[in-house]
CSV table of C-alpha atoms and ligand atoms in Angstrom, one decimal:
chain,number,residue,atom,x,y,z
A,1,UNK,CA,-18.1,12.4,-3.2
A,2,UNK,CA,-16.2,9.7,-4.8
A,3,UNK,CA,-14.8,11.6,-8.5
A,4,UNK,CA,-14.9,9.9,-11.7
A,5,UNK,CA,-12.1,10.1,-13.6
A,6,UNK,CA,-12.2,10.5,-17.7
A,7,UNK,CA,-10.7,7.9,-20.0
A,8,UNK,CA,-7.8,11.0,-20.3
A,9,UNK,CA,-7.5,11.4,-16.6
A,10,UNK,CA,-7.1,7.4,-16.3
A,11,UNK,CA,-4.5,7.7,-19.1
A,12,UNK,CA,-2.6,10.3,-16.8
A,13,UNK,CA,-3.2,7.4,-13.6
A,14,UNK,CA,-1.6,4.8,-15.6
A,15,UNK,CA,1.7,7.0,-16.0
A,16,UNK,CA,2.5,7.7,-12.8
A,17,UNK,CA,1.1,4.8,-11.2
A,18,UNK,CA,3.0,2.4,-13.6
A,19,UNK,CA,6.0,4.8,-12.8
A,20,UNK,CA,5.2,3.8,-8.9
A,21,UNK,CA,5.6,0.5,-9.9
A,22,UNK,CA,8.6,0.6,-11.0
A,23,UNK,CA,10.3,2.2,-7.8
A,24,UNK,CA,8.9,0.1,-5.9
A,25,UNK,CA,9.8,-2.9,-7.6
A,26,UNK,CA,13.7,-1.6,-7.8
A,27,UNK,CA,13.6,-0.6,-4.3
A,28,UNK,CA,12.1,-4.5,-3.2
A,29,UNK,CA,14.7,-5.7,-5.2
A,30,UNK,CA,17.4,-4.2,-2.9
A,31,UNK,CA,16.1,-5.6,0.1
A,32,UNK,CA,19.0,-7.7,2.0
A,33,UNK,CA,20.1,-7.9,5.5
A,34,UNK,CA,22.9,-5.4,6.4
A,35,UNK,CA,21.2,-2.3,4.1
A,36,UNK,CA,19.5,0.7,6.2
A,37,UNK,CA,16.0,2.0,5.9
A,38,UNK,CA,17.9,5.0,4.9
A,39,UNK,CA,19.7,3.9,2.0
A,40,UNK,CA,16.2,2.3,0.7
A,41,UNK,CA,15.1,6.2,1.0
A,42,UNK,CA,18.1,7.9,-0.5
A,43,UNK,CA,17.5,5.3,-3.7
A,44,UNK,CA,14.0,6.2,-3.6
A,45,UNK,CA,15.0,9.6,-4.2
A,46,UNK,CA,17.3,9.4,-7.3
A,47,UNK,CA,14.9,6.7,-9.2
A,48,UNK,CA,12.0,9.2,-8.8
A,49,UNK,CA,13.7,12.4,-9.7
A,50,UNK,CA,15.4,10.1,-12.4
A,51,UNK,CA,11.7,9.9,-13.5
A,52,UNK,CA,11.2,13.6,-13.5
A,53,UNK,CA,8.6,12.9,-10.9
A,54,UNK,CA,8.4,14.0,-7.3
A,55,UNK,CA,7.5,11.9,-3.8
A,56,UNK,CA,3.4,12.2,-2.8
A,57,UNK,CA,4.9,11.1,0.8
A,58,UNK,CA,8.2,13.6,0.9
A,59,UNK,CA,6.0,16.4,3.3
A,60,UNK,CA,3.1,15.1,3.1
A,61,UNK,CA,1.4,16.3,6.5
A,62,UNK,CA,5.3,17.0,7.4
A,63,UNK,CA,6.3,13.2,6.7
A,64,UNK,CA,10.0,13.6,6.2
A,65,UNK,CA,10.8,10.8,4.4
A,66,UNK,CA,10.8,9.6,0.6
A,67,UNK,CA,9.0,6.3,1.1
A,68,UNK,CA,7.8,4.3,3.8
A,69,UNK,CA,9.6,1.0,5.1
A,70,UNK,CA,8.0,-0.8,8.1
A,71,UNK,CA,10.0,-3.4,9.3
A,72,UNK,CA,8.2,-6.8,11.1
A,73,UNK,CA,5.9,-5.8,13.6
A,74,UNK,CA,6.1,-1.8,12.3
A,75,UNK,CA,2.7,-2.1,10.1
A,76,UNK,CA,3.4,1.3,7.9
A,77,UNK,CA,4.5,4.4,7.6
A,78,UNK,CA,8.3,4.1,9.0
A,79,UNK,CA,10.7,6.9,8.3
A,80,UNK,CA,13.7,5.9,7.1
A,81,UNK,CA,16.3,6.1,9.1
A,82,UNK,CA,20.1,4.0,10.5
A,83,UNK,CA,17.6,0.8,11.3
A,84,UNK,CA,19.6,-2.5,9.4
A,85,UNK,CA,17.5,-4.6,7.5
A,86,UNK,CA,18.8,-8.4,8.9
A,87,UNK,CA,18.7,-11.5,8.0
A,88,UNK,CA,14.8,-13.0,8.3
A,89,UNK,CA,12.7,-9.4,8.7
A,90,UNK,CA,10.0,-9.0,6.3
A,91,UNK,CA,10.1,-5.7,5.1
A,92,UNK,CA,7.3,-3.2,3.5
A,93,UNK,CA,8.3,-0.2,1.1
A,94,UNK,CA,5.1,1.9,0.3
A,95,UNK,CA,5.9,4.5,-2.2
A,96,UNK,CA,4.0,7.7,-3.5
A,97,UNK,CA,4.7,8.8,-6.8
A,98,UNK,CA,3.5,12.3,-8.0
A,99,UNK,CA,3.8,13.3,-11.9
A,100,UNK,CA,1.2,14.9,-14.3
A,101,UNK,CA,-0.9,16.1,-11.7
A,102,UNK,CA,-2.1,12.4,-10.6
A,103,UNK,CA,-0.6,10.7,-7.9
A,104,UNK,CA,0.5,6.6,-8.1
A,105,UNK,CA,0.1,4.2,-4.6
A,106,UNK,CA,1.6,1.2,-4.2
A,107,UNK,CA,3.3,-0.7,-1.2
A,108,UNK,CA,4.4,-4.3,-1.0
A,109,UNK,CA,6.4,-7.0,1.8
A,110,UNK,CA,9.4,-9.0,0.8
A,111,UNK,CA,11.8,-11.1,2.8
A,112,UNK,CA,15.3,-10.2,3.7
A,113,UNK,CA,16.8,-13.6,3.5
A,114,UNK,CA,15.5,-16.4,4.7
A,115,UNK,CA,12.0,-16.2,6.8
A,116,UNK,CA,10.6,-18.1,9.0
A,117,UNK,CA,7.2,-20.1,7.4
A,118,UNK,CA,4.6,-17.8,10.0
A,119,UNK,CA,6.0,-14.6,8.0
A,120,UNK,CA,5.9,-16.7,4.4
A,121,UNK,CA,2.3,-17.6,5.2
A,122,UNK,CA,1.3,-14.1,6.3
A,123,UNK,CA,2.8,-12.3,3.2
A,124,UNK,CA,1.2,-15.0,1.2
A,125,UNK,CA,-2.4,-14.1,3.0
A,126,UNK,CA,-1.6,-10.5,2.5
A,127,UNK,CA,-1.1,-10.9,-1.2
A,128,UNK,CA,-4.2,-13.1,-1.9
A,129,UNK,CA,-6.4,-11.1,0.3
A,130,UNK,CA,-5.1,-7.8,-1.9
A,131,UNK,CA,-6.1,-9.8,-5.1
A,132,UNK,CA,-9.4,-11.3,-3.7
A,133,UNK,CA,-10.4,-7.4,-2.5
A,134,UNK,CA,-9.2,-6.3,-6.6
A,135,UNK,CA,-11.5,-8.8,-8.1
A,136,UNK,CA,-14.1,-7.0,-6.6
A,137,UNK,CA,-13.4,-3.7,-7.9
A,138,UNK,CA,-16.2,-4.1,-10.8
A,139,UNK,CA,-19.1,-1.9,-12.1
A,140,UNK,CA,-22.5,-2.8,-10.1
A,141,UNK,CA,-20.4,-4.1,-7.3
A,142,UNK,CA,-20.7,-2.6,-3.7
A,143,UNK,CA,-17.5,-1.0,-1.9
A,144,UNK,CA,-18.2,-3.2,0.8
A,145,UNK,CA,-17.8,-6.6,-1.4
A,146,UNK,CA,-14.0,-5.5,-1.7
A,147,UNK,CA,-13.9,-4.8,2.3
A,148,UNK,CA,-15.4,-7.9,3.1
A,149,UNK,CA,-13.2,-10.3,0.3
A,150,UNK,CA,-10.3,-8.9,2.3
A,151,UNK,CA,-11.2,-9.9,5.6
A,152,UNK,CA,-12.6,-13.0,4.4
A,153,UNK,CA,-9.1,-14.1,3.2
A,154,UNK,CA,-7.7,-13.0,5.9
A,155,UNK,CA,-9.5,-14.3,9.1
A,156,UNK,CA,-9.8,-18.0,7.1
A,157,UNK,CA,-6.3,-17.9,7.5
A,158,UNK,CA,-6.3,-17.1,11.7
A,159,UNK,CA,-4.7,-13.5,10.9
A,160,UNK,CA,-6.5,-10.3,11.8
A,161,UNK,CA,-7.0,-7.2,10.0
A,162,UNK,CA,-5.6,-3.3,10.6
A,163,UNK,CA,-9.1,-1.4,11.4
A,164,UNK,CA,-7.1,2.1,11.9
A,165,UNK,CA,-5.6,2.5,8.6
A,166,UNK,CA,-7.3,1.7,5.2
A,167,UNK,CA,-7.8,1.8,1.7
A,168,UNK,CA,-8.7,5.3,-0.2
A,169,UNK,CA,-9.8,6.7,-3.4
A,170,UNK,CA,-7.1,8.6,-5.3
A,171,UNK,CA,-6.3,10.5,-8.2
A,172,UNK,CA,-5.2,14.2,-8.2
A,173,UNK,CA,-5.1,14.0,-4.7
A,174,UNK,CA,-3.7,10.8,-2.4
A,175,UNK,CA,-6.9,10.2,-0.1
A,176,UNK,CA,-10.2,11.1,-1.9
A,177,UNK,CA,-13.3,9.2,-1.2
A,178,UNK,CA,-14.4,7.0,-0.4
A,179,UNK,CA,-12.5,5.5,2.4
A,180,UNK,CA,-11.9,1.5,1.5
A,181,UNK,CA,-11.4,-0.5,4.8
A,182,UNK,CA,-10.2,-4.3,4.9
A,183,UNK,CA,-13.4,-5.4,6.5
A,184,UNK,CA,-16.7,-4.8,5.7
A,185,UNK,CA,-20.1,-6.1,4.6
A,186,UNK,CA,-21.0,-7.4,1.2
A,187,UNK,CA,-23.5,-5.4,-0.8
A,188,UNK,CA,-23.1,-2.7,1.7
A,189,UNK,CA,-21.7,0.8,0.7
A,190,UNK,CA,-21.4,3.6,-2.4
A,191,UNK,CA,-22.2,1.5,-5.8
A,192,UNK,CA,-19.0,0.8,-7.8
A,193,UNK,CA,-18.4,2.6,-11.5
A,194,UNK,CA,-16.2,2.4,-14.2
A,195,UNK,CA,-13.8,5.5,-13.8
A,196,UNK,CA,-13.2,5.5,-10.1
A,197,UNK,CA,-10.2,4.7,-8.9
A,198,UNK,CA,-8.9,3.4,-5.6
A,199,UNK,CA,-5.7,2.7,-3.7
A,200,UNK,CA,-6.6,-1.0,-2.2
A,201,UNK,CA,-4.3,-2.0,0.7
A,202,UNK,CA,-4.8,-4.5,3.3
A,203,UNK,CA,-2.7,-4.4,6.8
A,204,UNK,CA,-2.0,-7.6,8.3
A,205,UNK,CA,-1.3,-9.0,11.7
A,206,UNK,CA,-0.1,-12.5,12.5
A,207,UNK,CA,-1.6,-11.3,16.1
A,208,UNK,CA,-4.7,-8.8,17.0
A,209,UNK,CA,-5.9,-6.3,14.8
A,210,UNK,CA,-4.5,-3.7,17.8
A,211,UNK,CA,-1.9,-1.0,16.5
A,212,UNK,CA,-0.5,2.0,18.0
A,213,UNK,CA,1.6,4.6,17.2
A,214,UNK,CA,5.4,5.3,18.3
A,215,UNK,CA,7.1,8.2,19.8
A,216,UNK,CA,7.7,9.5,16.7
A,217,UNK,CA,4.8,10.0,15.6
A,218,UNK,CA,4.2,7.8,12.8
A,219,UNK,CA,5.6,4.7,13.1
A,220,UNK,CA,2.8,2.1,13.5
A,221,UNK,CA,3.3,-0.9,15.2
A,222,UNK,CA,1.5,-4.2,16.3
A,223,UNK,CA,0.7,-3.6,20.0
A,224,UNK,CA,1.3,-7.2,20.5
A,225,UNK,CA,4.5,-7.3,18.9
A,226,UNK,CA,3.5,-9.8,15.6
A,227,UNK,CA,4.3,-9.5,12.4
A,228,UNK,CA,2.7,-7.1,10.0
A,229,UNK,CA,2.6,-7.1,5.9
A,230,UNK,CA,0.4,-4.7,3.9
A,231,UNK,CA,0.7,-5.3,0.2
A,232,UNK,CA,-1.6,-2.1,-1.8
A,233,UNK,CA,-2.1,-1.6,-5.7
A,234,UNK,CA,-3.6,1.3,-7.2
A,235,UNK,CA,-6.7,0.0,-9.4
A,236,UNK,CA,-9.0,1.3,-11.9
A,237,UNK,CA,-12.6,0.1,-11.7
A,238,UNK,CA,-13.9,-1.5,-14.8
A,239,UNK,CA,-16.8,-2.4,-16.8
A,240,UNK,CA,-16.2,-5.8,-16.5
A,241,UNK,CA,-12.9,-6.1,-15.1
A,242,UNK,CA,-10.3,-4.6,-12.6
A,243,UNK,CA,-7.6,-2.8,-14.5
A,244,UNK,CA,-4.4,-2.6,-12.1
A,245,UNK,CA,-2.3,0.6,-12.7
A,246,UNK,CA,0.4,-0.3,-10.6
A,247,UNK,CA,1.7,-2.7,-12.9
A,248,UNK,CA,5.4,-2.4,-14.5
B,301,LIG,MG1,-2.3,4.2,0.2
């Protein structure tokens, strides 16, 4: 069942999601070769207690770290840990914000350095295929017209798309329904409505769509060893337009 949220309850969203935002846009600023994954964690820490907020991630089915940072081929959820950032990795920071009783999503890739133009292109492709699968987030739309813009984007450009992880509703909780993948059907699936709200994240491979999962349990990575960006907003569906809550 996919929950409607009140005009109060989006009001509470655009809090903490905006809050999200803002982490994770101080925490992309500090991305530069010679800085650990766990020094990205620690900062993640003090900004969000700063906030008077808490981590959605810190615990969350026993995830022991503060945000997530996936470095090249690592798709998501990487601990932080002694890994150093260099000189030409892309690097994502998904963070999970919980204040108010409504929880914020948001992840994005940035360059440490200078990159190489495969891993420009794909965090390029990542981005537009993340605002091509927004657009679509519009009463009388179909869930599968955001699916489908995202792989479209993404497959025009020869990259491939993440089938195990994908997109969610959220709100009081970080995975309601419906589930949101980044490939679909158009005109397929639940009918959009002004009120839900969903967490909109496309994982990208340079290489195949294959990922697997490391030894520690949550680390995914490419199998084939390519790059991997995933760039997520949280976003309101409107009446007539998206309304992006992770905004600063
Ligand atoms: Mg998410």
């Amino acid at each position: 069942m996919i929950i409607i949220k009140t005009p109060l309850e989006i009001e509470a969203m655009r809090r903490v999601n905006r809050m999200t935002a803002r982490v994770r846009d101080e925490l992309a600023a500090m991305v530069r070769p010679g800085i650990t994954t766990l020094e990205l964690g620690n900062a993640a820490f003090e900004l969000v207690q700063k906030l008077g907020a808490t981590s959605a991630f810190y615990g969350y089915h026993g995830f022991p770290g503060h945000i997530c940072v996936s470095i090249n081929e690592e798709v998501v959820h990487g601990i932080p840990g002694r890994r150093v950032i260099k000189e030409g990795d892309i690097v994502s920071i998904d963070t999970g914000l919980a204040f108010g009783g409504f929880i914020g999503d948001t992840a994005v890739t940035v360059a440490a350095g200078e990159i190489d133009d495969k891993k420009k292109k794909l965090l390029e492709v990542t981005k537009a295929a993340l605002d091509a699968g927004i657009s679509k987030a519009v009463a009388g739309n179909r869930l599968g017209d955001i699916s489908y813009a995202i792989q479209t984007v993404v497959e025009a450009a020869g990259f491939s798309v993440v089938r195990e992880f994908v997109g969610h509703g959220i709100g009081r909780d970080m995975h309601e329904d419906p589930q949101i993948p980044n490939f679909g059907n158009p005109g397929r699936g639940p009918k959009l409505k002004p009120g839900m709200t969903f967490a909109i994240e496309p994982m990208v491979n340079v290489g195949g769509s294959k990922v697997k999962v490391l030894d520690d349990n949550w680390t995914a990575v490419t199998c084939d060893g390519s790059a991997s960006a995933h760039f997520e907003h949280t976003v309101a569906v409107g009446a007539t337009a998206p309304e992006i809550l992770t905004l600063t």
